[in-house]
Structures are given as structure tokens and as C-alpha cells.
Short mmCIF file of C-alpha atoms in Angstrom, two decimals:
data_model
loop_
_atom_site.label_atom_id
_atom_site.label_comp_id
_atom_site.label_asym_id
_atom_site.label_seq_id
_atom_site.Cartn_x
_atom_site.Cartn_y
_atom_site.Cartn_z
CA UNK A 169 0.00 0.00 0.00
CA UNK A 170 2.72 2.29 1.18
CA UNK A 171 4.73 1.60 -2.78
CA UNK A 172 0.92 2.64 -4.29
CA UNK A 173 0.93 5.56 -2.57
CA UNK A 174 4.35 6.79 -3.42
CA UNK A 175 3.88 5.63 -7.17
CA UNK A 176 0.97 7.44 -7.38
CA UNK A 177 2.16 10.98 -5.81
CA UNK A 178 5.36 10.30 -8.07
CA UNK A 179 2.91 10.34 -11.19
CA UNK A 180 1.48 13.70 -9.58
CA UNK A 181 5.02 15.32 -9.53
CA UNK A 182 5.43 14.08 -12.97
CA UNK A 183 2.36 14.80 -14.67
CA UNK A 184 2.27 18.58 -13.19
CA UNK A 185 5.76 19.14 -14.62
CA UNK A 186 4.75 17.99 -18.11
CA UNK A 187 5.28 20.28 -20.89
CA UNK A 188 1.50 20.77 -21.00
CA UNK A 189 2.12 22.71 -17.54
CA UNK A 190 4.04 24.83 -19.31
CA UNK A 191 2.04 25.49 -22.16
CA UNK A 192 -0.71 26.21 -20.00
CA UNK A 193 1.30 28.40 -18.14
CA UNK A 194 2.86 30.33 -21.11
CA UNK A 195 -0.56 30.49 -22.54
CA UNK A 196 -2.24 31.91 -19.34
CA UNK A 197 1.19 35.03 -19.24
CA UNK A 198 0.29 35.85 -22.90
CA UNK A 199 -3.44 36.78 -21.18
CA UNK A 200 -1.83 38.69 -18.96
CA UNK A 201 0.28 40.56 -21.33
CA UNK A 202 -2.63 41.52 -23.48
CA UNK A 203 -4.91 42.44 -20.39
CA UNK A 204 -1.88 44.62 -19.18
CA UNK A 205 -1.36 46.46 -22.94
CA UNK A 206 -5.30 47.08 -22.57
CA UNK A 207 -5.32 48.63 -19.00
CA UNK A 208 -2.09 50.24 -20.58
CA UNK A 209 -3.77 51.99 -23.28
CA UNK A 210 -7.28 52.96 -21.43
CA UNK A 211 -5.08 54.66 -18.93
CA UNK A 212 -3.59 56.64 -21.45
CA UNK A 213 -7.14 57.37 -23.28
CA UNK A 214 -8.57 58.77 -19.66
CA UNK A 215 -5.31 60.09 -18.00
CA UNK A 216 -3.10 61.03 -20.38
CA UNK A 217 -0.11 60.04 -22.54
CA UNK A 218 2.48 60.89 -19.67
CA UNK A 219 0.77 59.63 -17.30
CA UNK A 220 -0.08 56.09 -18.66
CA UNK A 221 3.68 56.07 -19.93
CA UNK A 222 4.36 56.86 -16.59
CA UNK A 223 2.54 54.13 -14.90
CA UNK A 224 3.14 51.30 -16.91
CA UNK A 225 6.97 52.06 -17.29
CA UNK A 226 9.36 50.06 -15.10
CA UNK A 227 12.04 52.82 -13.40
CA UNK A 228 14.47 51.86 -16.21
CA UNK A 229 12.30 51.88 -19.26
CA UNK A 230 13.48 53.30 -22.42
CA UNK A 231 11.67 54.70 -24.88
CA UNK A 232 12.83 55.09 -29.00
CA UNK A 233 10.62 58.01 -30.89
CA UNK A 234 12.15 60.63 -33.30
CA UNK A 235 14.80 60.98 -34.96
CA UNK A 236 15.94 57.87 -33.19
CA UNK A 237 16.30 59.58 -29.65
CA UNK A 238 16.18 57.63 -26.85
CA UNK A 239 14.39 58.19 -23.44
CA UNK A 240 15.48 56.21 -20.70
CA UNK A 241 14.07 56.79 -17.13
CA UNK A 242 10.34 56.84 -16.17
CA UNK A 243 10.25 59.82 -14.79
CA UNK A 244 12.05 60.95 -18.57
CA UNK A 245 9.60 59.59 -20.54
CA UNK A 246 6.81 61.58 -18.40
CA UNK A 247 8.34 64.40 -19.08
CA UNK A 248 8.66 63.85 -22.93
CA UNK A 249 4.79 63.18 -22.57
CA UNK A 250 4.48 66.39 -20.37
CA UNK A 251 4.92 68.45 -23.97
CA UNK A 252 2.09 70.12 -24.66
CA UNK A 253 2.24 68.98 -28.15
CA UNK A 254 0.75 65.78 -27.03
CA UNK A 255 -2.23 67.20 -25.22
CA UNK A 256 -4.64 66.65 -28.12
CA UNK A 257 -3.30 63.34 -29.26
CA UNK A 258 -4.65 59.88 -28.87
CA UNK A 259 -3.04 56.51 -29.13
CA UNK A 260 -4.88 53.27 -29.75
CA UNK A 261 -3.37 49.84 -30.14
CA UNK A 262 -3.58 46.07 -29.99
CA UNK A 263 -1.26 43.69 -30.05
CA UNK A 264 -1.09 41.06 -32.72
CA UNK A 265 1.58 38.25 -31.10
CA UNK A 266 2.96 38.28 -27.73
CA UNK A 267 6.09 36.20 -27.06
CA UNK A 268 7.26 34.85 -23.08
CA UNK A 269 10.73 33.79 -22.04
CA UNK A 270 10.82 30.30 -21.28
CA UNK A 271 11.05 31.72 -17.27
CA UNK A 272 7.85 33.55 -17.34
CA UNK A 273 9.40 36.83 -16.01
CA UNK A 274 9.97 38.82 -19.50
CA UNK A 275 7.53 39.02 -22.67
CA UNK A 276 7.23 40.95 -25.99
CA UNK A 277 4.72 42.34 -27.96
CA UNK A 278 3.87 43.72 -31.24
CA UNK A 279 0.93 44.95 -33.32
CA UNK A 280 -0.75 47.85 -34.51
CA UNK A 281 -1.01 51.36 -33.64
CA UNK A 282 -3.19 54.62 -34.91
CA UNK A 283 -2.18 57.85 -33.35
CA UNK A 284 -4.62 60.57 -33.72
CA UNK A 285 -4.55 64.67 -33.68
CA UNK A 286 -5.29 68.05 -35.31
CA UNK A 287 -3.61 70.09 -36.96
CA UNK A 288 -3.53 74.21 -36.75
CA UNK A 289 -6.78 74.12 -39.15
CA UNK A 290 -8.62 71.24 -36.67
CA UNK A 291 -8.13 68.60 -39.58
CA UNK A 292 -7.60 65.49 -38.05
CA UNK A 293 -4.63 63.70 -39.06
CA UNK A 294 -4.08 60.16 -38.33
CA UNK A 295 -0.69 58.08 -38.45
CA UNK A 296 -0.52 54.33 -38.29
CA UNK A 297 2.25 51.99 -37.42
CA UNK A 298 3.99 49.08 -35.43
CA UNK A 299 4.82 48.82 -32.07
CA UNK A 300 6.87 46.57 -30.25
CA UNK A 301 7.19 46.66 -26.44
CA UNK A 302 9.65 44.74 -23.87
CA UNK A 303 7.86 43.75 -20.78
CA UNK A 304 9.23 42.50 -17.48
CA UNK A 305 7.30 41.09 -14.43
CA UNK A 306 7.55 42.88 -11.60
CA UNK A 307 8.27 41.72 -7.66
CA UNK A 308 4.95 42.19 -6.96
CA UNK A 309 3.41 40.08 -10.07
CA UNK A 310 2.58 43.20 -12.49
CA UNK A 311 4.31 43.52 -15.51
CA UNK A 312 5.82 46.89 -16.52
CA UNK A 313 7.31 47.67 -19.75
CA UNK A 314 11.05 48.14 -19.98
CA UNK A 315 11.48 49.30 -23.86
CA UNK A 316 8.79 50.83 -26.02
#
């Protein structure tokens, strides 16, 4: 009785480390990732750009926009957001693929985005493109993104 028992919480060991565990698990961080790039993006439609940069930046996130300049530092990239030139622009976005590291504790994604404004007339002007973002998890289970 005493072998059964032991056999059969060695088949529990094995069977929860099967790769099916892990698919399950990778499967279950892409969610998150998604969910996170949502709650990303409706932060920035009802707080702002600098603030939902702000937020959902780690404290050594980088950022790449024009001309190739690079803005590394959270409390940077509010700043750059802080210009009033983005205070009648919107940003929407989904993600198409999202990628996990075989640890669980960093992800990518990439997809579509459509930036919105006016011009000096009160045309709107809309610009479309790719993103890609880095994301890492966080001590306290939240993921933060890390380049953008």
C-alpha cells in the first residue's frame, strides 16, 4: 500500500511538470500581457499620454521616438509626454503576437497602432504603425514595460 501511494504521488510530480504545464502556463502570461497592454492603453485614453507612460513604465524603461532619440528613465519619458504637443493626441493599439521567455518573467509584444490629432486648421490627421514593447514582471506580479 505504502509503494501505491508513493507511485501514485510520483505520477502527480510528474504529470504537473509535463510540458502541457508549461504550455498552459505560457498560454495563461500571454493573457496577462494583453490584459496589461489594454489597462495600458485605457489609462492613457482617460489620463493622459504621460501619465499612462508613466505608470506602466518600469524605473528603467526606455523609450525610441524621433529621430531615433532615446528616453530612458520613467520619470524621462513623463516628461517627454508632459509636452504640450501631445495634449490633443490619442493613441490606440492592440497587439497582434505576444512572445514569453521560457522563465515567465519577460515578454514581448507587437501589433498595430493609430495615433490621432489636429492640426492648426482642426483637420484630423491620423498616423498608423507598429509597435513593439519589452515587458518585465515585476516583484509584486505586475508587468511593466522596460522598452517601447
Amino acid at each position: 500500500m505504502k509503494n501505491c501511494i508513493k507511485l501514485f504521488i510520483l505520477f502527480l510530480v510528474l504529470t504537473s511538470c509535463s510540458p502541457k504545464s508549461e504550455t498552459k502556463n505560457l498560454t495563461y502570461i500571454k493573457l496577462e500581457i494583453v490584459k496589461t497592454e489594454k489597462s495600458f492603453e485605457k489609462l492613457v485614453a482617460e489620463k493622459g499620454m504621460a501619465e499612462g507612460f508613466y505608470q506602466f513604465a518600469d524605473s528603467n524603461a526606455v523609450i525610441k521616438r524621433e529621430h531615433d532619440t532615446l528616453i530612458i528613465g520613467k520619470n524621462n519619458i513623463k516628461n517627454y509626454y508632459s509636452d504640450p504637443k501631445y495634449q490633443d493626441k490619442t493613441v490606440t493599439w492592440t497587439p497582434d503576437a505576444v512572445t514569453v521567455s521560457d522563465a515567465g518573467d519577460m515578454a514581448s509584444s507587437y501589433g498595430k497602432y493609430v495615433w490621432t490629432s489636429k492640426d492648426s486648421l482642426g483637420k484630423v490627421q491620423i498616423s498608423k504603425g507598429i509597435f513593439h514593447t519589452v515587458w518585465k514582471k515585476q516583484k509584486d506580479g505586475s508587468w511593466k514595460y522596460i522598452w517601447d
